[in-house]
Structures are given as C-alpha cells and as structure tokens.
XYZ file of C-alpha atoms in Angstrom:
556
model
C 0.000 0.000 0.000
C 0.744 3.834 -0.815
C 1.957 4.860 2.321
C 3.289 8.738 1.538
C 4.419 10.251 -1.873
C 7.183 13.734 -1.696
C 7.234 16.087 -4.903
C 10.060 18.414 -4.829
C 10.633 20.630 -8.094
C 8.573 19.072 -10.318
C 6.556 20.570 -13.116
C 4.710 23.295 -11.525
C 5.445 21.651 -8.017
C 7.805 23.737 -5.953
C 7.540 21.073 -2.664
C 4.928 18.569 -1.534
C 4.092 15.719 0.857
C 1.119 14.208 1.612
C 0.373 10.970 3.588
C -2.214 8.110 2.120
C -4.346 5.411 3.625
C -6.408 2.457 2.688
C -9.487 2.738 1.000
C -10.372 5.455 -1.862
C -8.565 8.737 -1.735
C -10.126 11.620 -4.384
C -8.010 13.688 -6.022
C -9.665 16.843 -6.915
C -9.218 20.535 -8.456
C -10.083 23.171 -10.804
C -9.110 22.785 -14.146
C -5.372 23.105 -15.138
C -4.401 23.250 -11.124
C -2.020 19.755 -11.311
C -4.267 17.135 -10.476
C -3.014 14.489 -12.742
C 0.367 15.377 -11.501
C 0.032 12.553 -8.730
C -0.122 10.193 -11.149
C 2.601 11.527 -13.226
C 5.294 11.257 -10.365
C 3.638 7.996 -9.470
C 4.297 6.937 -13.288
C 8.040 8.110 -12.843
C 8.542 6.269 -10.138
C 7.210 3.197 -11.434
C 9.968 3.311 -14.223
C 8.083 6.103 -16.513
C 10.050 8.111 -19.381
C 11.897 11.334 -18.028
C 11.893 14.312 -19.580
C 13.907 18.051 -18.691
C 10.334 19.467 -19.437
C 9.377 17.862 -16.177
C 11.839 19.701 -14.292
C 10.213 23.308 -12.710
C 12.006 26.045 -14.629
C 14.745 27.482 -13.312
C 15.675 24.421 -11.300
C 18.536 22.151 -11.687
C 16.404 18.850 -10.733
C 13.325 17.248 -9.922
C 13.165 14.836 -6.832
C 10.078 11.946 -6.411
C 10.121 9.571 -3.884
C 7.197 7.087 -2.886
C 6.841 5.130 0.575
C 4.873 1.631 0.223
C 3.665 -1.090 3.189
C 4.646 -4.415 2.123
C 2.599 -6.055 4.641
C 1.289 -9.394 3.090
C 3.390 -9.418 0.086
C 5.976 -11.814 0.813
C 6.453 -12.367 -3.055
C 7.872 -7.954 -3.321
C 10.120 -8.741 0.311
C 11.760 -11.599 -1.340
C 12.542 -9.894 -4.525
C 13.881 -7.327 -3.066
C 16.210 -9.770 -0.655
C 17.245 -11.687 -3.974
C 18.425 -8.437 -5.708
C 19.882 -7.251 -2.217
C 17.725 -4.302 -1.841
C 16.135 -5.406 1.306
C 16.485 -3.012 4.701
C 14.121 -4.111 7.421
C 10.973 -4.773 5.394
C 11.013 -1.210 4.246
C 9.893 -0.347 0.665
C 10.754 3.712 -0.569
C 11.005 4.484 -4.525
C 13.281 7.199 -5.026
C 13.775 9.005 -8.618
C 16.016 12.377 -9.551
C 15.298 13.920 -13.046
C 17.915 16.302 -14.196
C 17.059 19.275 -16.264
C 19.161 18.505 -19.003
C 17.196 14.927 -19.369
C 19.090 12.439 -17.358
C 17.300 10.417 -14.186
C 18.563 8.236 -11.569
C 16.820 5.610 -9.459
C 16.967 3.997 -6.238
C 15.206 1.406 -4.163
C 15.619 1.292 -0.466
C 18.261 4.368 -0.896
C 20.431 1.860 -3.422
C 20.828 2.935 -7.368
C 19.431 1.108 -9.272
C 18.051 0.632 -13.143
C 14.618 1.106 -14.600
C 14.444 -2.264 -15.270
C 14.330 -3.168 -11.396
C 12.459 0.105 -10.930
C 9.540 -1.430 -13.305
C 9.642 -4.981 -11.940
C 9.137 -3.600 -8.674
C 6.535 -1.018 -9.161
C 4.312 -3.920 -11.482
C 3.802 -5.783 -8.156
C 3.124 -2.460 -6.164
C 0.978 -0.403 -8.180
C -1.369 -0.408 -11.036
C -2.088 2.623 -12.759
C -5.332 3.389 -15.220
C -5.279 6.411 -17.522
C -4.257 6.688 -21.002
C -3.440 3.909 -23.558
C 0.678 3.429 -22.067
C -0.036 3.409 -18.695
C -2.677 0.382 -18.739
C -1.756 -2.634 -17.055
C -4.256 -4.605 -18.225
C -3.272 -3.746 -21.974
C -0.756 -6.556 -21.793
C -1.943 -9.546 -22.651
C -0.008 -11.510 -20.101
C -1.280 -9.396 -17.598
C -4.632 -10.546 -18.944
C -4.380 -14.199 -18.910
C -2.515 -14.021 -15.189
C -6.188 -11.879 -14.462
C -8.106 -14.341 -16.112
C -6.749 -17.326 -13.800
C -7.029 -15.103 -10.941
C -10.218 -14.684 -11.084
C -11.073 -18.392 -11.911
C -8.901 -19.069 -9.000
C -6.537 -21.541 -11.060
C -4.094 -21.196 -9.057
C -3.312 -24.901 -8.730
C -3.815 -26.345 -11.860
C -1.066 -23.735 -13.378
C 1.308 -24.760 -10.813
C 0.737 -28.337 -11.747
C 1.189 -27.324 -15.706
C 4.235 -25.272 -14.966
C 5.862 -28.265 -13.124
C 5.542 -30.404 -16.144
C 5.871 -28.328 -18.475
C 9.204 -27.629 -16.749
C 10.260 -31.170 -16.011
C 9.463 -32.004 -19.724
C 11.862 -29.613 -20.898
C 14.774 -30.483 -18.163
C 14.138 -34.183 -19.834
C 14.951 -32.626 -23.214
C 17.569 -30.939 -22.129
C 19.209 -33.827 -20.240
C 18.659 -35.608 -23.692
C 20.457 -33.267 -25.596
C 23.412 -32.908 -23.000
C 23.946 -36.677 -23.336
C 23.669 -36.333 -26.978
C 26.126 -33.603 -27.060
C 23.839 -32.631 -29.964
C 25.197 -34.975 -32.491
C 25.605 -38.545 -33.278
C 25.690 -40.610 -29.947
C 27.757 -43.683 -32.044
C 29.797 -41.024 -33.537
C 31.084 -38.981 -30.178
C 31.494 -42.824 -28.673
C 34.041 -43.687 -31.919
C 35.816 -40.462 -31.484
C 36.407 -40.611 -27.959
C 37.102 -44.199 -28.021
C 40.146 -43.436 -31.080
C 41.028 -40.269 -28.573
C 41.517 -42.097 -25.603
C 43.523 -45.124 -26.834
C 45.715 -42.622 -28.998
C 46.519 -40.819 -25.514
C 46.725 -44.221 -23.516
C 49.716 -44.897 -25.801
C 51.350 -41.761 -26.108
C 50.574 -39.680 -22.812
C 53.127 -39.952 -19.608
C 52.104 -38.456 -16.224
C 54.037 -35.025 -15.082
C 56.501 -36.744 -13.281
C 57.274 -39.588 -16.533
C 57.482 -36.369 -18.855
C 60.014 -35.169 -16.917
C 62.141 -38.478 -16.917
C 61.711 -38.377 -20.277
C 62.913 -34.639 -21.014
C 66.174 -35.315 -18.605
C 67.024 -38.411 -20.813
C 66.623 -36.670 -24.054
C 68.977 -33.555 -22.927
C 71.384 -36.180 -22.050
C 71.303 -38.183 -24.536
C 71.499 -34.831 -26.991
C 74.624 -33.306 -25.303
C 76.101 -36.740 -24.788
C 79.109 -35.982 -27.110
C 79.725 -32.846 -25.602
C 79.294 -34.625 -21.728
C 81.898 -36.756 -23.085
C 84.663 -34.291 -24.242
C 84.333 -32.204 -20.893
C 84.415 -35.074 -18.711
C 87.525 -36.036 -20.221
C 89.066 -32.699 -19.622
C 88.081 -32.272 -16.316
C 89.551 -35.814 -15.633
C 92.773 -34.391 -16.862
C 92.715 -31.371 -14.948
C 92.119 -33.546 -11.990
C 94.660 -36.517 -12.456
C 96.264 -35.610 -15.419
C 100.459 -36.210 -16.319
C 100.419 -32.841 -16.391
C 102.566 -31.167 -13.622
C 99.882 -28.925 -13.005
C 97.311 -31.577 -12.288
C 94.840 -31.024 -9.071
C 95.964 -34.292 -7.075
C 100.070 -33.889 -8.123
C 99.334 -29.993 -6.711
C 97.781 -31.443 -3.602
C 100.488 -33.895 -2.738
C 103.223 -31.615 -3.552
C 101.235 -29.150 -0.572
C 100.693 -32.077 1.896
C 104.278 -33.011 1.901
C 105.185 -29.245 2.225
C 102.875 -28.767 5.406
C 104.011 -31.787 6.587
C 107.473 -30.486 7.303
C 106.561 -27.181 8.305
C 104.172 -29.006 11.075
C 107.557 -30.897 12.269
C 108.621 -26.804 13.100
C 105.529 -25.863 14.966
C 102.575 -27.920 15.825
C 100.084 -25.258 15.168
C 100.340 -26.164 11.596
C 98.931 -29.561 12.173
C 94.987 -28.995 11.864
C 96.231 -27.446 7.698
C 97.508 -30.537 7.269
C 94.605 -32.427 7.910
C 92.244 -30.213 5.923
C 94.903 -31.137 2.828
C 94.767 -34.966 3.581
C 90.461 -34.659 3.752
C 90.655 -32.314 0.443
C 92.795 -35.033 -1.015
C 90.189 -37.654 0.014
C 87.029 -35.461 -1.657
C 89.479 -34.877 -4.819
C 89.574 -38.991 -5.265
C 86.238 -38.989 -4.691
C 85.179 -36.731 -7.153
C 87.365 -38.305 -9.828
C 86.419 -41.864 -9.024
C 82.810 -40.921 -9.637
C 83.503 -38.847 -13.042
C 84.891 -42.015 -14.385
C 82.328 -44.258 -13.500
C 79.972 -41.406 -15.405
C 82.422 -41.574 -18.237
C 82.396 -45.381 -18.335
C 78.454 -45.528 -17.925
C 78.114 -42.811 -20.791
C 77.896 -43.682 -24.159
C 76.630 -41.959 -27.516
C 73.089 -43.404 -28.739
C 71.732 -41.909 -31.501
C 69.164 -44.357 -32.258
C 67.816 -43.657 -28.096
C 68.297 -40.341 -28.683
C 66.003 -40.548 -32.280
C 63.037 -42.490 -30.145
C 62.574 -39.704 -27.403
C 62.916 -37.317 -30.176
C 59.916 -39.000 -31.707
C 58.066 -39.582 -28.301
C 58.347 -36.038 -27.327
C 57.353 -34.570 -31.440
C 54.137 -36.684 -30.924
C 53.553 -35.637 -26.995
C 53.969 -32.088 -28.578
C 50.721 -32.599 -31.765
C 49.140 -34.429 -29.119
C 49.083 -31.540 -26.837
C 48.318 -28.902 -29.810
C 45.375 -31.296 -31.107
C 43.751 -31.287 -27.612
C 45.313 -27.783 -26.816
C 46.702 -28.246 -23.234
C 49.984 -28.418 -22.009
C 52.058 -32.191 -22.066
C 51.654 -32.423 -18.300
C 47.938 -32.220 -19.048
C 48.284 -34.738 -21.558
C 47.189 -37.800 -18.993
C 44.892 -35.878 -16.954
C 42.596 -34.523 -20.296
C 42.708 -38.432 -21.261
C 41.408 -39.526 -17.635
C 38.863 -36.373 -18.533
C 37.940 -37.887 -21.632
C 37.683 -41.875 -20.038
C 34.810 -40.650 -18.123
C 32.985 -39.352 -20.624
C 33.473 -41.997 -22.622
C 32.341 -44.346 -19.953
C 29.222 -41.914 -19.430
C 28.388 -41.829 -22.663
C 28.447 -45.792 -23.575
C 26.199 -46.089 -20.626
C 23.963 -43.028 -21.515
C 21.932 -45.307 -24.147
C 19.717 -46.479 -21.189
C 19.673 -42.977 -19.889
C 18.475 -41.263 -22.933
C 15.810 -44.171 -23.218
C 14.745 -44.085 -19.780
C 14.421 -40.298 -20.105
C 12.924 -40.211 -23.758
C 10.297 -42.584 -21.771
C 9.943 -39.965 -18.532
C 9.164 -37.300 -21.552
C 6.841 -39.440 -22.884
C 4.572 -39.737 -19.501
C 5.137 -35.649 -18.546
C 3.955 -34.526 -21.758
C 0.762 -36.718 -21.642
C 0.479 -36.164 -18.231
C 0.693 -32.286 -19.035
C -2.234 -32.421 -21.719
C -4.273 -34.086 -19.381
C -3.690 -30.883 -17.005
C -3.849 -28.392 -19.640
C -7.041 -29.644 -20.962
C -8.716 -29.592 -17.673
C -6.941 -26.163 -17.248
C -8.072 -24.782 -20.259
C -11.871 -26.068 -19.810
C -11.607 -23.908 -16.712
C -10.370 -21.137 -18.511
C -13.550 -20.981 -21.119
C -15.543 -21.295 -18.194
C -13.927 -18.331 -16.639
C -13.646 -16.491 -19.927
C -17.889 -16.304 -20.327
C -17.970 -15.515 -16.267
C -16.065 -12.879 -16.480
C -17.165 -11.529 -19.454
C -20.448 -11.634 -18.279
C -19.700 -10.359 -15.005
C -17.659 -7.037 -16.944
C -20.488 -6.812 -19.367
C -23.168 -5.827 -16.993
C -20.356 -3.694 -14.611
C -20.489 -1.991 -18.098
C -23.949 -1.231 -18.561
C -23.659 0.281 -15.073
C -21.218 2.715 -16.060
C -22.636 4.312 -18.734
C -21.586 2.259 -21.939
C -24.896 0.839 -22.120
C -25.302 -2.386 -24.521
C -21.759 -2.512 -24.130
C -19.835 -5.881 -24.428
C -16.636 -7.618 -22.857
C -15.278 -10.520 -23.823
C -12.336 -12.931 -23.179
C -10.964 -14.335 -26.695
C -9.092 -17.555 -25.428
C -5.852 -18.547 -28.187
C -4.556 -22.175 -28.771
C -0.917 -21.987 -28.863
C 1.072 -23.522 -31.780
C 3.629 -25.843 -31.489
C 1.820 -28.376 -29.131
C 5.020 -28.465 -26.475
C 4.200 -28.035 -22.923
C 4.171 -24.559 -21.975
C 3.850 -23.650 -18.768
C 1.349 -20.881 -18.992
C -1.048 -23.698 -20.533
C -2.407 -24.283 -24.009
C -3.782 -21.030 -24.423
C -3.178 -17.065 -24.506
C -5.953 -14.930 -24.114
C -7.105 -11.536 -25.374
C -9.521 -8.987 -23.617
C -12.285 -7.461 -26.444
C -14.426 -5.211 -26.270
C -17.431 -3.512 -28.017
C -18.358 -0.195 -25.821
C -21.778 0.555 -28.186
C -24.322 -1.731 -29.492
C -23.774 -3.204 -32.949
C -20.012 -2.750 -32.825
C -17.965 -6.090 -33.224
C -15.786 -6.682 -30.172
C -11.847 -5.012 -30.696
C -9.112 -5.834 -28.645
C -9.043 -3.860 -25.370
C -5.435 -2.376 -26.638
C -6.957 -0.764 -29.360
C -9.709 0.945 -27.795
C -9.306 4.505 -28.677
C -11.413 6.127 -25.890
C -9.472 7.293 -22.599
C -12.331 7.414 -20.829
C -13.729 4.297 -22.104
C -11.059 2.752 -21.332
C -10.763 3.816 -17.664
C -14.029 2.274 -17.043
C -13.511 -0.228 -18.269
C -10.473 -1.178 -16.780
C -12.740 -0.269 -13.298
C -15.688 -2.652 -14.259
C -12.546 -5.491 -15.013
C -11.262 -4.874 -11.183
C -14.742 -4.679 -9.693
C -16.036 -7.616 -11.667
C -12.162 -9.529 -10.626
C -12.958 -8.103 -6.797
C -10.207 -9.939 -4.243
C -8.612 -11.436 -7.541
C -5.802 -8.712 -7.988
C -2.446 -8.975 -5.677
C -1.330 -5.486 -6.040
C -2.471 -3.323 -3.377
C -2.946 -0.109 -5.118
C -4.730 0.990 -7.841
C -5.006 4.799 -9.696
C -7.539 5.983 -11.675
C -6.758 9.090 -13.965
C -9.798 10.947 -15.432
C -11.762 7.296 -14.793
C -15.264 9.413 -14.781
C -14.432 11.416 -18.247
C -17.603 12.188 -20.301
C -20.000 10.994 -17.803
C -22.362 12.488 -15.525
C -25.654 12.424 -13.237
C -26.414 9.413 -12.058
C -23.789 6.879 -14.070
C -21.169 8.982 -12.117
C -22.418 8.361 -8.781
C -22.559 4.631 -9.701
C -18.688 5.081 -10.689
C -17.842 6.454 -7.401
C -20.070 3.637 -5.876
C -17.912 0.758 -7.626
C -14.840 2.813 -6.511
C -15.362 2.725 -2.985
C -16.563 -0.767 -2.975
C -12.859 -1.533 -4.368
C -11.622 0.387 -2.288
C -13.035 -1.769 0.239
C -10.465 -4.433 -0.729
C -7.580 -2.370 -2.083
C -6.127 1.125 -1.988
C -7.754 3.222 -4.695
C -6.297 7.275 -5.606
C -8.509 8.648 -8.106
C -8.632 11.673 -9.922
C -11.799 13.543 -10.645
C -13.772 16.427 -11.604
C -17.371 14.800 -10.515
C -18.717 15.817 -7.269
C -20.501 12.347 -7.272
C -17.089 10.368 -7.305
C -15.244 12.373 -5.171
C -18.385 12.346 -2.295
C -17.302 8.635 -2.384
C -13.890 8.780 -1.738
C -12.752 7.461 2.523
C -10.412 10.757 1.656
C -10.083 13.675 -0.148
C -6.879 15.583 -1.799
C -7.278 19.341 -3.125
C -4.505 20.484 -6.033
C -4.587 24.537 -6.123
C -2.756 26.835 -8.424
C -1.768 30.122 -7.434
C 0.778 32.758 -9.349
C 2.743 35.483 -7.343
C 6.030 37.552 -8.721
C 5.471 36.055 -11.897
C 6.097 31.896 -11.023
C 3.463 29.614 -10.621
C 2.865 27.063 -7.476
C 1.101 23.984 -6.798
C -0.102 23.358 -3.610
C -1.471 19.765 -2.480
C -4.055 19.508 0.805
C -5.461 16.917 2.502
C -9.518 18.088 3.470
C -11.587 17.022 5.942
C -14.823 18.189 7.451
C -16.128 21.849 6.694
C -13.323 22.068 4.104
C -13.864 18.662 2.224
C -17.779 20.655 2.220
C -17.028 23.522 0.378
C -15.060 21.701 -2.084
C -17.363 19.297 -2.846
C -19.967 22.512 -2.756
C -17.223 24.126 -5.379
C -17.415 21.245 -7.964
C -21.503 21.228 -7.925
C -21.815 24.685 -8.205
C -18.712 26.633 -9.731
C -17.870 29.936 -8.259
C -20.798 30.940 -6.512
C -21.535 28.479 -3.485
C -24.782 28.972 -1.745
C -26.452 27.234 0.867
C -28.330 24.782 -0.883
C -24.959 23.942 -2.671
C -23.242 23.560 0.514
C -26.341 21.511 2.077
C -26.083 19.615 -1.055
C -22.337 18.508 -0.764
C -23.142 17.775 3.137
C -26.163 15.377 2.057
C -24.007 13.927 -0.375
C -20.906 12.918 1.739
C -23.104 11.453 4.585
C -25.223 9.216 1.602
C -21.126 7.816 1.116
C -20.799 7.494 4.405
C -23.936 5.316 4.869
C-alpha cells in the first residue's frame, strides 16, 4: 500500500508531501491546477520516461520519492532480498530527473536501473489512464487476471511443473547427446583415448623423459668435458689437481715438524685429497656408464614430437596430456552407458507430456468457463457505467507448437465492443481514454479480491459521464476500495463524495512563477469543495447543504 508520496521541483510543483491510507482517496481541483500530476510522479517512479520538461524552470532537478507497506506481500520482500535491496521490510522508490534529461533511481536508498524500478513497481501499483499506462493492456497481464479470477491457481502450478520437467528431460537428452551422433562422439572418444593411452606420460614420466633426451642430446659434448676435467684432476700434467695437492701435503708436513700449530692445515689437505679422489672416481664411472646413442636419442625425439601434436590437437599443455585423457575416459564411460539414460528419459518425456495435456485440458476447460464468467460479469459492470449495450469478452488462443508450456495451451485476449452493434476489438486498441478507464474499473470490480497489487489509480476514470452513471462510478470505486487502496482523480462531485479521503490540487501565481499546492480536506473544508465542484464559483447554501447530504449518503 501507498503509504506517503514527496514532490520536490517538479513541473509546476515547488515542494509537496502528503500521507495516504487504505481505502479510496479523491483527487480533486479546478481545471489546469495539477491534479493528474500525482499520477505523473507515481508513473516516474514506477519506471516512466523522463523528460527536462518535467523539471520546474529554473531548477537544476526534480526529486520523487514514494513510501509503500509491504505487509502481506511476501512475493515484493523476497525480490527485493534476492536483488539485495532489502532493509528491514522497508519499501521507498526514489527518482532524480535532471534538467538537461538524465534520471537516476533507487530502491531502499540503493541505485538502481529502470528495469528493477519497473519490476518492482508492477507488483506495487497499477495505474489506469491513457493507452501506455494500462496494465491490463498486456496480454499476459490478462491471462494471469483471467486465472485469478477463476482461482486456477493450482492447476497452473501443476502445468508449470511439467511443463518444466518435460523440458529439463529434453535438455538432459540433448546434453547426453552432445547434440550430435551418440555412435559417432562414442568412436571419437574411443580413437582419442587409446591414442593418448599410448602416447601420454604423467608429469613426473614427462620429466624423466625430457632429462634423458637432454642427455642423450649433449652426450658428445658430456663426453669431451668429462675427459678434460679428468685431466685437470689426475692428469700427467705437472699442473694436475691431485700432483698440486700432494706436492702441498708433503710441504705442510714439514713445516708441522717446526711448529705444531700447523697440524689442523695438514689435515684439511689430507680430507681435500680424500674429496678430490672422490670426485674423480665418480667422473669415471659417469664416463664409463656414458655412451653416444643416436638411435635412443632418435626415439625420445619422436616420443616427445608426438607428446607435442598431441598436446596442440587437444590444446593443453604435455603435463595435461594424462589428466585430459582420464577427462575424456569418463565421458566416454558416461556416454556408452547413456543409451539407457536417454531411453529411460525419452520414456519420462513421454509420460510428462501426456500427463501435461491431461492438465492443460482440464486447465483450459476452466479457462472458457472463466472467460464467459467474467465476461459476463464485466459486461453488466459496463452497462452500469454508462456504456450501455456494451460488451466484454475474453478471446481464449490455442498456442502452436503443441510443447508443454507452462502458462497452458492457451493465450488470451480482452475485447471489447463499448456501443451496441459494434464487433468486439481488442481492449489495446480501444481509442477512448475514458472508455477505457471504465472499463479497466468494471474489469477490477467484476475480478474483486482477484488482484495482488495493493494499489490501484484511476486518472480521469469518470471522463464524459455524468448524473447518475457517475455516482454509480464512485459507488464501484469505494466498494474496491473496500479491498484495495484506490487514488482517483476527478472532476465529478458524485465520485469524489465517495472517496474514505479527499486531496485538493490549487494553483496560485505570485512575482510572476506559478505554485502547486497539495491539501489533505476534511470536514467543513472537504464541504465547500465538494460545494465548489456542484456549483462553480458561486456556493450557496443549498450547494453547501447539497455537498453535506451527499458525503453522509457515502458514508452510509
């Protein structure tokens, strides 16, 4: 529910705030004061096209903002938790219109787009007035009406399950499938597999295998600088480390004999010699153990060229080689079992899509049912309201294509014919404003309790009536505002006698600038103005008596 709506700089709106309630508040005025202004911001703010004409002149911005009760609506609270716009079960709508154009948006004091703006505002607000504005122009708005008031509920939920479980069996299919040839993709991955069985080597083999080719690739060169340093090591040259070495033992040797202090040198040379005939024992065991292979060193060559395509074919890296091939195994293995699955599946397709005609016939036998009801039941609403030998009708569509869907087996259109002898048109084409406001009422008094959004505005709903059809208007209006939260905006003194509350929109000019001031009336006040709108300038008495009679008939 509309809990309080703030106006700051906007159109002919210098600053305004004005607290709502349940039932039906009246919006009323002399002509050209602002009344449809309400509904403008409340347009805005339910995701409406900005404009810099909107903007009061000489301002830099326009500011909206709406606060709404979400009490009941569990569906709008967890929205706005999924989208993270939640803060304590509070709902404000918040919109800033630049005067160059641009506007901003937020929900709950967090930007946001229009997108989220709309979504949100669908479920709080419904707003009836000119041909854009009409909810119940859409057609799927329409058929989610239609069920609501046949009270469907269930048997939609039932279609929508199979209708969804029928396609997560198709998809299923397809994923096992892969979308082509099940004995092809099982030949493919089969050649795949075995081709990397054979070729691939796990990390730690790839390394092995890397080591022995460098070897075996620098073996000649290994060779000729192993023999070198064997030289340099114990050599017959002079110069040769282990001739060097005993030449400096013998020398400490006999300088130790001189002073004992020497002694620990001497056995760092005698270890040193030990390491030196360590080092060249083991470089000739290398030497001996080393030998040039070219026909080893052409196989790894070979085995590490194919590892190489392999890994450009499947395009990882050759340590991935073995784990893409493990990758692949299962697949393969899922795949050659996957026959049964795809039949046992095809099978569970089979028995959710007869299963779902059986619901969608019985659904859609409800729905013609419905259809005439409610036609019927907006068809005399109709006749009420001024469009005598008017018709309303519900035009129920077979879809093509025969898959589950889960809206049903149908769409549905809203026609009508507003004079006798006129063939029914679509409701969206309807050219009449005013027609179309009432009918739009006699759809949400006929659909009474049917609706889930909370609050409803009517713009202009009583244009071109008058007398008695007006105070039947007003009449339907309160009664749905029995149920929901109804703002309407009028110029009948019969409607706005109905209203639980009443809103005044004034103009006045001073130093050349024009200001729009919005009041909430009650008792002698809410008098006069109804006395205002019965009898023009001049109120009298009787006028005034008139508008008192009239507000305490509402009341009763």
């Amino acid at each position: 529910m509309l809990e309080s709506l703030y106006v700051k700089d906007f159109a002919i709106v210098d600053e305004a705030e004005i607290a709502f309630g349940a039932g039906m508040t009246v919006v009323t005025g002399e002509t050209g004061a602002g009344k449809s202004l309400l509904v403008d911001a409340l347009l805005l703010l339910a995701g409406g096209r900005a404009e810099a004409a909107m903007v009061r002149h000489g301002c830099e911005r326009a500011e909206l903002s709406a606060e709404f009760d979400l009490a009941g609506r569990a569906d709008l609270q967890d929205w706005l938790a999924a989208e993270d716009l939640d803060e304590d079960g509070a709902c404000q709508l918040r919109r800033v219109i630049r005067s160059e154009g641009s506007s901003r948006a937020w929900i709950n004091g967090r930007p946001v787009t229009l997108g989220q703006l709309k979504t949100l505002a669908a479920g709080l607000i419904e707003i009836h007035g000119q041909h854009e504005h009409q909810a119940l122009l859409d057609r799927g708005q329409q058929l989610a009406l239609l069920d609501a008031f046949g009270e469907h509920a269930a048997d939609l939920a039932e279609a929508a399950r199979l209708a969804r479980g029928w396609r997560a069996a198709g998809a299923r299919i397809a994923e096992l499938s892969r979308g082509a040839d099940h004995a092809e993709r099982i030949e493919w991955l089969s050649h795949q597999v075995e081709e990397l069985d054979r070729h691939a080597l796990a990390p730690d083999d790839l390394a092995a295998l890397e080591e022995t080719h460098r070897r075996l690739a620098n073996s000649g060169q290994l060779l000729q600088g192993c023999a070198a340093l064997a030289e340099r090591l114990d050599g017959d040259d002079e110069f040769a480390l282990l001739r060097l070495l005993a030449r400096a033992q013998a020398e400490i040797g006999h300088l130790a004999t001189l002073d004992a202090r020497l002694a620990p040198v001497g056995e760092l040379l005698d270890a040193a010699q030990i390491q030196l005939g360590e080092a060249n024992d083991t470089l000739a065991r290398y030497q001996d153990a080393l030998d040039l292979d070219p026909e080893r060193l052409a196989e790894t060559e070979a085995q590490l060229a194919k590892l190489h395509e392999l890994a450009r074919k499947h395009r990882v890296r050759m340590p991935e080689l073995k784990a893409h091939a493990d990758g692949l195994r299962e697949e393969l293995e899922s795949l050659r079992g996957a026959g049964a699955d795809i039949a046992a599946l095809q099978a569970e397709r089979q028995k959710l899509a007869a299963d779902y005609a059986r619901v969608a016939a019985a659904l859609s036998g409800k729905r013609a049912a419905t259809a005439r009801r409610l036609g019927d039941a907006v068809s005399g609403l109709m006749d009420e309201l001024g469009m005598r030998g008017g018709r309303f009708e519900v035009q129920l569509e077979t879809q093509d294509g025969g898959e589950p869907d889960a809206q049903g087996a149908e769409r549905c259109e809203f026609l009508v014919s507003a004079n006798p002898g006129q063939p029914p048109r679509p409701l969206r084409k309807v050219a009449s404003g005013g027609e179309l406001s009432r009918i739009s009422l006699a759809i949400e008094v006929a659909a009474l309790g049917s609706d889930a959004v909370a609050t409803m505005v009517f713009d202009e709903v009583d244009s071109g009536i008058g007398g008695a059809v007006a105070e039947v208007v007003g009449q339907k209006l309160r009664a749905l505002g029995e149920r929901s939260q109804v703002l309407c905006v009028t110029h009948l003194p019969q409607v706005a006698s109905q209203g639980h509350r009443h809103v005044r929109v004034s103009k006045s000019s001073d130093d050349g600038s024009t200001r729009t001031r919005i009041e909430a009336l009650d008792g002698k006040a809410r008098q006069e103005e109804i006395a205002r709108m019965l009898g023009g300038v001049e109120i009298t008495r009787e006028t005034l008596a008139h508008a008192k009679q009239m507000l305490a008939s509402a009341a009763r």
